[in-house]
Short mmCIF file of C-alpha atoms in Angstrom, two decimals:
data_model
loop_
_atom_site.label_atom_id
_atom_site.label_comp_id
_atom_site.label_asym_id
_atom_site.label_seq_id
_atom_site.Cartn_x
_atom_site.Cartn_y
_atom_site.Cartn_z
CA MET Z 22 66.82 190.91 181.31
CA SER Z 23 67.20 193.79 179.02
CA GLY Z 24 67.21 191.83 175.82
CA ALA Z 25 64.13 189.99 177.21
CA LEU Z 26 62.22 193.48 177.87
CA VAL Z 27 63.14 194.54 174.34
CA ARG Z 28 61.67 191.54 172.60
CA LEU Z 29 58.47 191.78 175.02
CA VAL Z 30 58.25 195.55 174.09
CA SER Z 31 58.75 194.68 170.27
CA ILE Z 32 55.83 191.84 170.63
CA ALA Z 33 53.59 194.28 171.98
CA VAL Z 34 54.11 196.82 169.36
CA LEU Z 35 53.62 194.62 166.71
CA VAL Z 36 50.52 193.26 168.31
CA THR Z 37 48.89 196.67 168.61
CA ALA Z 38 49.55 197.55 164.76
CA LEU Z 39 47.95 194.23 163.89
CA MET Z 40 44.80 195.09 165.93
CA ALA Z 41 44.83 198.43 164.32
CA GLY Z 42 44.71 197.32 160.98
CA LEU Z 43 42.28 194.79 161.82
CA VAL Z 44 39.78 197.41 163.25
CA THR Z 45 40.47 199.72 160.08
CA TRP Z 46 39.80 196.62 157.78
CA VAL Z 47 36.79 195.63 159.23
CA GLY Z 48 35.44 199.03 159.49
CA ARG Z 49 35.93 199.63 155.86
CA GLY Z 50 34.38 196.32 155.00
CA GLY Z 51 31.23 197.50 157.07
CA ILE Z 52 31.23 200.72 155.22
CA GLU Z 53 31.37 199.06 151.75
CA GLN Z 54 28.20 196.48 152.63
CA ASP Z 55 26.19 199.09 154.08
CA LEU Z 56 26.47 201.13 150.85
CA THR Z 57 26.20 198.27 148.55
CA ALA Z 58 22.92 197.43 150.53
CA LYS Z 59 21.47 200.79 150.21
CA SER Z 60 22.62 201.45 146.67
CA ARG Z 61 20.67 198.17 145.52
CA GLU Z 62 17.55 199.33 147.61
CA ALA Z 63 17.74 202.67 145.85
CA LEU Z 64 17.90 201.09 142.50
CA MET Z 65 15.30 198.68 143.13
CA ALA Z 66 12.69 201.56 144.41
CA ALA Z 67 13.54 203.57 141.10
CA GLY Z 68 12.67 200.37 139.19
CA ILE Z 69 16.21 199.76 137.73
CA SER Z 70 17.74 196.20 137.53
CA GLY Z 71 20.00 194.07 135.57
CA GLY Z 72 23.38 195.65 136.59
CA SER Z 73 25.53 195.71 139.91
CA VAL Z 74 27.01 198.00 142.34
CA SER Z 75 30.49 197.31 143.99
CA PHE Z 76 32.53 199.87 146.35
CA ALA Z 77 36.19 200.43 146.94
CA GLY Z 78 35.68 202.59 150.21
CA ARG Z 79 32.79 205.06 149.62
CA ASP Z 80 33.60 204.96 145.72
CA ALA Z 81 31.13 203.39 143.83
CA THR Z 82 31.54 201.38 140.37
CA LEU Z 83 28.39 200.34 138.33
CA THR Z 84 28.52 197.63 135.79
CA GLY Z 85 26.05 195.74 133.48
CA PHE Z 86 23.29 198.32 133.25
CA ALA Z 87 21.69 198.54 129.92
CA PRO Z 88 22.51 201.94 127.94
CA ASP Z 89 18.74 203.21 128.62
CA LYS Z 90 19.47 202.79 132.44
CA ALA Z 91 22.93 203.40 132.83
CA ILE Z 92 22.58 206.92 133.12
CA ARG Z 93 19.47 206.74 135.66
CA ALA Z 94 21.49 204.22 137.64
CA LEU Z 95 24.46 206.28 137.95
CA GLU Z 96 22.37 209.34 139.25
CA VAL Z 97 20.44 207.02 141.73
CA VAL Z 98 23.76 205.82 143.33
CA GLN Z 99 25.49 209.24 143.38
CA ASP Z 100 22.28 210.55 145.59
CA VAL Z 101 22.65 207.72 148.31
CA SER Z 102 23.95 209.11 151.36
CA GLY Z 103 27.42 208.32 152.01
CA VAL Z 104 28.61 207.61 148.47
CA ARG Z 105 31.30 210.23 147.53
CA THR Z 106 31.94 209.10 144.06
CA ALA Z 107 30.28 206.91 141.13
CA GLU Z 108 31.28 206.02 137.70
CA ILE Z 109 30.34 203.31 134.99
CA SER Z 110 32.92 200.89 134.36
CA GLY Z 111 33.96 200.32 130.56
CA ASP Z 112 32.03 201.60 127.39
CA ILE Z 113 28.25 200.55 127.05
CA THR Z 114 27.72 200.30 123.53
CA PRO Z 115 23.95 201.47 123.04
CA VAL Z 116 21.47 198.58 121.47
CA THR Z 117 20.54 199.53 118.02
CA SER Z 118 18.09 198.03 115.52
CA ALA Z 119 19.29 197.34 111.87
CA PRO Z 120 17.45 199.74 109.21
CA PRO Z 121 14.77 198.28 107.10
CA PRO Z 122 16.21 197.14 103.57
CA PRO Z 123 15.10 199.46 100.67
CA PRO Z 124 12.24 198.52 98.56
CA PRO Z 125 12.81 196.61 95.37
CA PRO Z 126 12.92 199.01 92.35
CA PRO Z 127 9.24 198.95 90.41
CA PRO Z 128 9.15 196.85 87.13
CA THR Z 129 9.92 198.56 83.97
CA THR Z 130 8.21 197.70 80.81
CA THR Z 131 10.72 200.23 78.65
CA PRO Z 132 13.68 198.90 76.98
CA PRO Z 133 17.09 198.96 79.36
CA THR Z 134 18.27 200.99 76.85
CA THR Z 135 16.07 204.14 77.74
CA ALA Z 136 15.14 203.41 81.35
CA SER Z 137 16.55 206.21 83.62
CA PRO Z 138 18.20 204.72 86.56
CA PRO Z 139 16.07 205.04 89.89
CA PRO Z 140 16.71 208.02 92.37
CA SER Z 141 18.91 206.87 95.64
CA SER Z 142 16.66 206.65 98.70
CA GLU Z 143 20.05 206.51 100.86
CA PRO Z 144 20.86 209.80 102.91
CA SER Z 145 24.36 210.92 102.70
CA ALA Z 146 26.90 209.71 105.10
CA PRO Z 147 27.43 211.84 108.00
CA PRO Z 148 30.96 213.83 107.98
CA THR Z 149 33.92 212.27 109.51
CA ASP Z 150 36.64 214.90 108.75
CA GLN Z 151 37.57 216.95 111.82
CA ALA Z 152 35.83 220.37 110.16
CA GLY Z 153 32.55 218.73 109.04
CA LEU Z 154 32.13 217.08 112.43
CA GLN Z 155 32.42 219.95 114.16
CA ALA Z 156 30.04 222.24 112.00
CA GLU Z 157 27.50 218.81 112.54
CA LEU Z 158 27.98 219.00 116.47
CA ASP Z 159 27.44 222.88 116.35
CA ARG Z 160 24.28 222.59 114.34
CA MET Z 161 22.83 219.53 116.75
CA LEU Z 162 23.75 221.48 119.86
CA THR Z 163 22.05 224.46 118.65
CA GLU Z 164 18.77 222.92 117.69
CA HIS Z 165 18.75 220.65 120.54
CA PRO Z 166 21.18 222.03 123.47
CA ILE Z 167 22.00 219.59 126.42
CA THR Z 168 19.89 221.12 129.21
CA PHE Z 169 19.94 220.55 133.20
CA GLN Z 170 17.86 220.73 136.09
CA PRO Z 171 18.24 224.33 137.63
CA ASP Z 172 21.68 224.70 139.72
CA SER Z 173 22.39 221.04 139.46
CA ALA Z 174 24.49 218.79 137.17
CA LYS Z 175 21.68 216.41 136.43
CA LEU Z 176 20.43 216.37 132.99
CA THR Z 177 16.74 216.85 131.78
CA LEU Z 178 15.02 214.26 130.01
CA GLU Z 179 15.58 216.31 127.06
CA GLY Z 180 19.23 216.75 127.90
CA LEU Z 181 19.56 212.92 128.04
CA GLN Z 182 18.40 212.56 124.64
CA ALA Z 183 20.44 215.19 123.02
CA ALA Z 184 23.42 213.56 124.66
CA LYS Z 185 22.48 210.40 123.11
CA ASP Z 186 22.17 211.88 119.84
CA VAL Z 187 25.56 213.55 119.81
CA ALA Z 188 27.11 210.20 121.08
CA LYS Z 189 25.89 208.71 117.83
CA ALA Z 190 27.48 211.25 115.70
CA LEU Z 191 30.97 211.17 117.73
CA SER Z 192 31.10 207.33 117.89
CA ARG Z 193 31.31 207.21 114.05
CA ALA Z 194 34.20 209.57 114.11
CA PRO Z 195 37.86 208.31 113.20
CA GLY Z 196 39.97 207.18 115.95
CA GLY Z 197 42.52 209.80 115.31
CA LEU Z 198 39.94 212.68 116.81
CA ARG Z 199 39.09 213.41 120.11
CA PHE Z 200 36.75 215.73 121.82
CA ARG Z 201 36.71 218.39 124.45
CA VAL Z 202 33.45 218.82 126.41
CA VAL Z 203 33.16 222.37 127.97
CA GLY Z 204 30.58 223.39 130.48
CA HIS Z 205 29.24 227.15 130.58
CA VAL Z 206 27.11 228.69 133.28
CA GLY Z 207 25.63 232.12 133.89
CA GLN Z 208 26.38 234.43 136.59
CA GLY Z 209 24.93 233.75 139.95
CA PRO Z 210 25.00 234.45 143.42
CA GLY Z 211 27.50 232.01 144.25
CA GLY Z 212 30.26 234.09 142.91
CA GLU Z 213 33.07 232.49 140.09
CA ARG Z 214 34.07 229.96 142.35
CA ALA Z 215 30.63 228.21 142.64
CA ALA Z 216 30.08 228.90 138.81
CA LEU Z 217 33.38 227.27 138.01
CA ARG Z 218 32.87 224.02 140.26
CA LEU Z 219 28.99 223.59 138.52
CA SER Z 220 30.29 224.10 135.12
CA ARG Z 221 33.14 221.37 135.43
CA ASP Z 222 30.38 218.96 137.05
CA ARG Z 223 28.10 219.66 134.29
CA ALA Z 224 30.57 218.83 131.61
CA ASN Z 225 31.82 215.68 133.45
CA ALA Z 226 28.00 214.74 133.59
CA VAL Z 227 27.78 215.01 129.78
CA ALA Z 228 31.06 213.00 129.14
CA LYS Z 229 29.81 210.38 131.60
CA GLY Z 230 26.46 210.33 129.47
CA LEU Z 231 28.34 209.99 126.11
CA ALA Z 232 30.80 207.06 127.49
CA ALA Z 233 27.46 205.23 128.45
CA ASN Z 234 26.30 205.64 124.98
CA GLY Z 235 29.08 204.23 123.06
CA VAL Z 236 31.96 206.94 123.15
CA THR Z 237 35.36 205.63 124.48
CA ARG Z 238 36.11 207.39 127.51
CA GLY Z 239 39.70 207.77 126.73
CA ARG Z 240 38.80 209.84 123.85
CA LEU Z 241 36.70 212.67 126.00
CA THR Z 242 38.25 215.41 128.06
CA VAL Z 243 35.97 217.90 130.10
CA GLN Z 244 36.88 221.56 131.08
CA GLY Z 245 34.93 223.97 133.10
CA VAL Z 246 35.09 227.69 132.51
CA GLY Z 247 32.21 229.03 134.73
CA ASP Z 248 30.89 232.29 133.68
CA THR Z 249 34.24 233.75 132.16
CA GLN Z 250 32.93 232.93 128.42
CA PRO Z 251 29.10 234.64 127.74
CA ALA Z 252 27.39 233.61 124.53
CA GLN Z 253 27.05 236.16 122.00
CA GLY Z 254 23.43 236.58 121.25
CA GLY Z 255 22.95 232.90 122.98
CA ASP Z 256 22.26 231.36 126.34
CA ASP Z 257 25.32 231.46 128.61
CA ARG Z 258 24.64 228.15 130.39
CA ARG Z 259 25.47 225.77 127.70
CA ILE Z 260 27.87 222.53 126.76
CA GLU Z 261 30.01 222.84 123.77
CA ILE Z 262 31.98 219.99 122.17
CA THR Z 263 35.13 220.75 120.23
CA VAL Z 264 36.63 218.31 117.79
CA GLU Z 265 40.49 217.75 118.38
CA GLN Z 266 43.23 215.87 116.73
CA GLY Z 267 44.47 213.04 118.84
#
């Protein structure tokens, strides 16, 4: 009798565990289906199509969106109630058009020995060495800084365009170079902890924007320094990008 009782108790425990696991699995599947439906509705309402959204629990992954829609789609899904995180899967290469061919040189009536060569109309190649690329990035971010909506990590339209321009420069860099994206914010009422969190979120948002426009995500690192490094004569609220050897 004691052996039979032990077997019955073991079977009861096993059945209870299986039922609990089934309930958890069904509940998670329901959450994922609900969030997927809400995300699709939000994307349709925003006029964004051409990609797909999948969920692992409350974490979303976006795939297949065009480069000019990827960042906006990411923001829309992040705003859906219940979504914990959202990211773009893989690298998205921006669609670029080939430059028009240069016009043919005008015919010359002078003897070939006396004709001077036509001036070159091609612009100088962008810098690809570490020092030259760093100087070019500093110039670009000074003339067209990457800006955000007030007290948030959402890029403005100007900030999105500036990030795209920076991504074009970084995507041409040799594979041995890496890029550190550093977020800075000004002093605010939330204190040091809030400033640190906002600066880190902004650096992450820029890194996602660069990855969505052709920069390999593995070449990017992010850092938020809060309000600990005020600018010398500039804006404390800024994004800096440092070129580093891999």
